[in-house]
Short mmCIF file of C-alpha atoms in Angstrom, two decimals:
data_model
loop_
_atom_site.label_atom_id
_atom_site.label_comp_id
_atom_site.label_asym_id
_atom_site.label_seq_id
_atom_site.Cartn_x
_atom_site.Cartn_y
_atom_site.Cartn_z
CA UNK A 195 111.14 29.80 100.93
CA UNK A 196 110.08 33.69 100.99
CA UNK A 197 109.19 35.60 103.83
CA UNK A 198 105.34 34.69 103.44
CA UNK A 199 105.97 30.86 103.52
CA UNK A 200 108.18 31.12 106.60
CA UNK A 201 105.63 33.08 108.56
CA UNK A 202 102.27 30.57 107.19
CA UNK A 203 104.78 27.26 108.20
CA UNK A 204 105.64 29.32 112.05
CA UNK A 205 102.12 29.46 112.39
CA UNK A 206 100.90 26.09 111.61
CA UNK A 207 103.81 24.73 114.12
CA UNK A 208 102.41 26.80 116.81
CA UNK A 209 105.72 29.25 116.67
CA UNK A 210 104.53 33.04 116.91
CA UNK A 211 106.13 35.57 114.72
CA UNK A 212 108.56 37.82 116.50
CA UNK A 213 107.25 41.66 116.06
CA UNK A 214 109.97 44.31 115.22
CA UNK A 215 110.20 46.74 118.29
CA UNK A 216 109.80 50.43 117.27
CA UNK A 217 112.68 52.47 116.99
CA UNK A 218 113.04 55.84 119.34
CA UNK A 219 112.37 55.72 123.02
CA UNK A 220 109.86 57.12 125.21
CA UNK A 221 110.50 60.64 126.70
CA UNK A 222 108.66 63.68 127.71
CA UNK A 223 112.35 65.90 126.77
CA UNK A 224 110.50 67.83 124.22
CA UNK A 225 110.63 71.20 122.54
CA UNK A 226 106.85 72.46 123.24
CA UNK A 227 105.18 75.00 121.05
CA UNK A 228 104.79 77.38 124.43
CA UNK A 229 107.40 78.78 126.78
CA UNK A 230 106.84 81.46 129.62
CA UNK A 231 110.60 82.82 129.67
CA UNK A 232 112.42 84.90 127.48
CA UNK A 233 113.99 85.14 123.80
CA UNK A 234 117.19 83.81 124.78
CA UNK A 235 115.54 80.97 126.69
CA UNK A 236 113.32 79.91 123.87
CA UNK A 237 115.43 80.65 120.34
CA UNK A 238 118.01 78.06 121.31
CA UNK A 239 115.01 75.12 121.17
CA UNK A 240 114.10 76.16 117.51
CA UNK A 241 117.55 76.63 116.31
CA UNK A 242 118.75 72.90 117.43
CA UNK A 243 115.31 71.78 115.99
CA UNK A 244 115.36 73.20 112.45
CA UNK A 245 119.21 74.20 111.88
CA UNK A 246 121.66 71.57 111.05
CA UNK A 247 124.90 71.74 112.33
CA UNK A 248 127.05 73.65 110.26
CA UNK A 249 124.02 75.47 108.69
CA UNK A 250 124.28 79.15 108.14
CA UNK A 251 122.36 81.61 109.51
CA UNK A 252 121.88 85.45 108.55
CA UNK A 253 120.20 87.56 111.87
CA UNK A 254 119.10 90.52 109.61
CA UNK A 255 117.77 92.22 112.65
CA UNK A 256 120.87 90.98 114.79
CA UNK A 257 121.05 94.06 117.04
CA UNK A 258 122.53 92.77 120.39
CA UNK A 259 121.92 89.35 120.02
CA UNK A 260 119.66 88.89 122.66
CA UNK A 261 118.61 85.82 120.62
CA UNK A 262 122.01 84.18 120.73
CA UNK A 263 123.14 84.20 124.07
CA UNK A 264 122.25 80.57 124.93
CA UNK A 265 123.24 79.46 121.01
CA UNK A 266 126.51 76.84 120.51
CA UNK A 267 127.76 79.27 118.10
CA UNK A 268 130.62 77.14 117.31
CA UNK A 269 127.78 75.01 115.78
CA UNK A 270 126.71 76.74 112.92
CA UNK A 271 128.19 79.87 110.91
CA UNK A 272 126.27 82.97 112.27
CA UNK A 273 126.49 85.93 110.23
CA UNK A 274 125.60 89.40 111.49
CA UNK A 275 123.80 92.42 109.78
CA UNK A 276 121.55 95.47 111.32
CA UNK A 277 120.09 98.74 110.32
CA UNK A 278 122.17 100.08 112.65
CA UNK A 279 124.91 98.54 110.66
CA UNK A 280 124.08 99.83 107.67
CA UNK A 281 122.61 96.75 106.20
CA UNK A 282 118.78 96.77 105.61
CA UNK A 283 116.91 93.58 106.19
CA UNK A 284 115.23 94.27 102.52
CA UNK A 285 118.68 94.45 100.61
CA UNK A 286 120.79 91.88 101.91
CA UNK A 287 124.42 91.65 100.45
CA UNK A 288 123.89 88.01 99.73
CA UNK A 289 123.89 85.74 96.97
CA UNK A 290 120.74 84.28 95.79
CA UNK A 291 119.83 80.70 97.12
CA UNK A 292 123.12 80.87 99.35
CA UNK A 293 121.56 80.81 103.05
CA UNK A 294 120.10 78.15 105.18
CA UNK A 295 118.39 79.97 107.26
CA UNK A 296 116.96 83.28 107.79
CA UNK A 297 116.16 85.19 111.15
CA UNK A 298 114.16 88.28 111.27
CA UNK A 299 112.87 90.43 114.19
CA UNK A 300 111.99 93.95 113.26
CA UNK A 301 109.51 96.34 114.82
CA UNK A 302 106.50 94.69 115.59
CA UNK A 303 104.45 97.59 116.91
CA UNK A 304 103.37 100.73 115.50
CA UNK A 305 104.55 103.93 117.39
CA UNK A 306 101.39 106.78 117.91
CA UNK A 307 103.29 108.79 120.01
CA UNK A 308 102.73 109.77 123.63
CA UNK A 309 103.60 106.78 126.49
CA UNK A 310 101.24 104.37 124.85
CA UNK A 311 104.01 101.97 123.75
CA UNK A 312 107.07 103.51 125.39
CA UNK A 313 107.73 99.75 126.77
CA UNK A 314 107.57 99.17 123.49
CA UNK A 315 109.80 101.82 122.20
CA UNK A 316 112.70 101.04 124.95
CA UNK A 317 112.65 97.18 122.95
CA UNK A 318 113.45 98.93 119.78
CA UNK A 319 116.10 100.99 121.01
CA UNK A 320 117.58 97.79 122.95
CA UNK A 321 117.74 95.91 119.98
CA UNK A 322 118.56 98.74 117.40
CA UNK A 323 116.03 97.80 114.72
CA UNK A 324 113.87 100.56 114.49
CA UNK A 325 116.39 102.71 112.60
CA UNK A 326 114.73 102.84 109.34
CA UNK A 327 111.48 104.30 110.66
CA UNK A 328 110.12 101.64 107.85
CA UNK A 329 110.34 103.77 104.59
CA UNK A 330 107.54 102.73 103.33
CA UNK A 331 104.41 104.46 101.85
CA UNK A 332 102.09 103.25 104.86
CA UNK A 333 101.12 104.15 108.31
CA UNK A 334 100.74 102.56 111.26
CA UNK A 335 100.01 99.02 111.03
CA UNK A 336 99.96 98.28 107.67
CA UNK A 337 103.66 99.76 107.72
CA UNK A 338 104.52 97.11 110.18
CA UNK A 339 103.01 94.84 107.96
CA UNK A 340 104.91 96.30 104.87
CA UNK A 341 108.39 95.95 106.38
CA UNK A 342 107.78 92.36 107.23
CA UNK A 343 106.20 91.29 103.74
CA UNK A 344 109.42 93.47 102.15
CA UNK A 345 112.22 91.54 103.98
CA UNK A 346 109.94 88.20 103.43
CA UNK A 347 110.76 88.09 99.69
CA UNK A 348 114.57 89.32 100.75
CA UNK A 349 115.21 86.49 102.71
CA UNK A 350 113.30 84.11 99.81
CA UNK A 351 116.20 85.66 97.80
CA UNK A 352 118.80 84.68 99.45
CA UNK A 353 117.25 81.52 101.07
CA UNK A 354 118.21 77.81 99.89
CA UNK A 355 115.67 75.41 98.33
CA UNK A 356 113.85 74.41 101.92
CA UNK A 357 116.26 77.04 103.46
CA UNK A 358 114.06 77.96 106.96
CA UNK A 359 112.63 81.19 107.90
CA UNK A 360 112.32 81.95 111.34
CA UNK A 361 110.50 85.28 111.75
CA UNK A 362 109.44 87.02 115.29
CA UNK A 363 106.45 89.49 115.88
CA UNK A 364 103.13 89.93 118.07
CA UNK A 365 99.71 90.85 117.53
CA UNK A 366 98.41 94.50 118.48
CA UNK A 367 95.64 96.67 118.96
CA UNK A 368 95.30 99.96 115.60
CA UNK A 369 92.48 102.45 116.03
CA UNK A 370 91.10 99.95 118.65
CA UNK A 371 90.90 97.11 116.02
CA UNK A 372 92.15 93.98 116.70
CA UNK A 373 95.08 92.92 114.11
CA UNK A 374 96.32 89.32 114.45
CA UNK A 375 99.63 90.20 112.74
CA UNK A 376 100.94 86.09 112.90
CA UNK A 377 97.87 85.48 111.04
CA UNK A 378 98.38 87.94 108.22
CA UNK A 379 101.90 87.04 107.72
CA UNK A 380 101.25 83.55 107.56
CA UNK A 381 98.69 84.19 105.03
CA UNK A 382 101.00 86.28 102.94
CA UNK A 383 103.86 84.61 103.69
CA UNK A 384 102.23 81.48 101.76
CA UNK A 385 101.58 83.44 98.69
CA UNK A 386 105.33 83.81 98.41
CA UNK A 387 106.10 80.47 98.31
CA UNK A 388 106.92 79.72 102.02
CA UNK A 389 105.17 76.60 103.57
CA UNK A 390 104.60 77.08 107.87
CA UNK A 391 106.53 74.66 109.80
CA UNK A 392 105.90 75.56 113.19
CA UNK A 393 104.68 78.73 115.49
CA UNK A 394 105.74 78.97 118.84
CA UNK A 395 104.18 80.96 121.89
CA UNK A 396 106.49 83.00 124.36
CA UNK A 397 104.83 84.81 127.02
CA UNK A 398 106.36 87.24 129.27
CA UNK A 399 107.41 87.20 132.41
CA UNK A 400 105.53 89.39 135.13
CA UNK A 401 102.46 91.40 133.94
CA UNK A 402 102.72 94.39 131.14
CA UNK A 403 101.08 97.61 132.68
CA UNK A 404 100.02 100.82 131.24
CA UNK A 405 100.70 104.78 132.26
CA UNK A 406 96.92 105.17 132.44
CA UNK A 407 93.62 103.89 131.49
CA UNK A 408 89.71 104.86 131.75
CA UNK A 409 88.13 102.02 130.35
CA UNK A 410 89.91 98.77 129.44
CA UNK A 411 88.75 97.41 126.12
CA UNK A 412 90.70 94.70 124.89
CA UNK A 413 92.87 91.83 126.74
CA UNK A 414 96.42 93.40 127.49
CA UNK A 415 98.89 91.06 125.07
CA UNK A 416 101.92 89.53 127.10
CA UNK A 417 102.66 87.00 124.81
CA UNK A 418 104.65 87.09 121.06
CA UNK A 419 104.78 84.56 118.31
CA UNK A 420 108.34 82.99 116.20
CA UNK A 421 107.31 81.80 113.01
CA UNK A 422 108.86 79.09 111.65
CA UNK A 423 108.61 78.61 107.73
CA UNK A 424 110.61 76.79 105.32
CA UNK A 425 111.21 77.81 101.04
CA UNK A 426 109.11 75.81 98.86
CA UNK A 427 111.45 75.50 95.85
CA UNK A 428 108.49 75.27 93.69
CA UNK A 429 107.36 79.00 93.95
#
């Protein structure tokens, strides 16, 4: 008698079919897509999500590892490289498809000059990742842009088949233009041959101010973005 028969004859005697209960369990412990916090307080939630244990990791911006200070390093096999270090995020001393995952965090600002970003400019120094001052051909913003898209197909390098990417940067105001910078590396990102996983929102603590301002012209940005992205082998 197959499965079919045995469930037709339970009916006709009147005997209902046992259902099979769903695995998992209900919970509300969940890693959310926003935090109000820090770094340190959010990174740990997207390593344990998307790193297996014993997974390793290259921080090409490591600088003081702000991001790992709430990591089980004994977890996973960290390995550490800055500018400051001599080691440029866009030649990594790596062999090809030998990493499982990629973090990057470089300067995600342009510097004008004056005290417009000197918040800003204190970050760098705290996390020693502005050393390069980009060399690149661009200004401004689009050499932002160019330093991100030029470690992007680094870490593709030296990523494993569905190795994960795990990238850090915020939006900004150029010439009093709006430029969603998640947004264009996400779209660029995807013409290399990484596939988005996840983005998370971290907003600061306390409220950013300025040295001065006349007129106010745009919303004041206190919140950042880590991308999450994984290698499509395919690309």
């Amino acid at each position: 008698m197959n499965s079919t028969d045995l469930i037709t004859k339970q009916h006709k005697n009147g005997v209902r079919a046992k259902r099979k209960s769903p695995a998992g369990i209900a919970t509300n412990d969940l890693v959310l897509s926003a935090h109000v916090g820090t770094n340190e307080d959010i990174f740990p939630s997207i390593i344990n999500l998307y790193l297996a244990k014993g997974g390793k990791v290259a921080d090409v911006t490591y600088g003081r590892g702000v991001f790992w200070r709430q990591v089980d390093k004994r977890k996973i096999k960290l390995l550490k490289s800055d500018i400051s270090t001599g080691i440029d995020c866009r030649s990594l001393p790596y062999d090809s498809e030998s990493l499982d995952c990629v973090v990057l965090d470089p300067p995600y600002m342009h510097t004008p000059g004056g005290t417009a970003h000197v918040n800003h400019q204190n970050f760098e120094t705290y996390y020693k990742n502005n050393g390069t001052g980009n060399n690149t051909e661009k200004k401004y913003h689009e050499a932002v842009l160019e330093l991100y898209f030029d470690a992007a197909k680094e870490a593709k390098r030296v990523l494993k088949h569905k190795g994960i990417f795990i990238v850090k940067c915020q939006d900004e105001v150029c010439a009093n233009k709006q430029r969603l910078t998640h947004v264009e590396l996400i779209n660029e990102y995807e013409k290399y041959g990484f596939v988005t996983e996840d983005v998370f929102v971290l907003v600061r603590n306390g409220k950013p101010g300025v040295s001065r301002v006349i007129q106010q012209k745009h919303a004041r940005k206190n919140h950042s973005y880590f991308l999450v992205f994984h290698k499509n082998g395919k690309n």
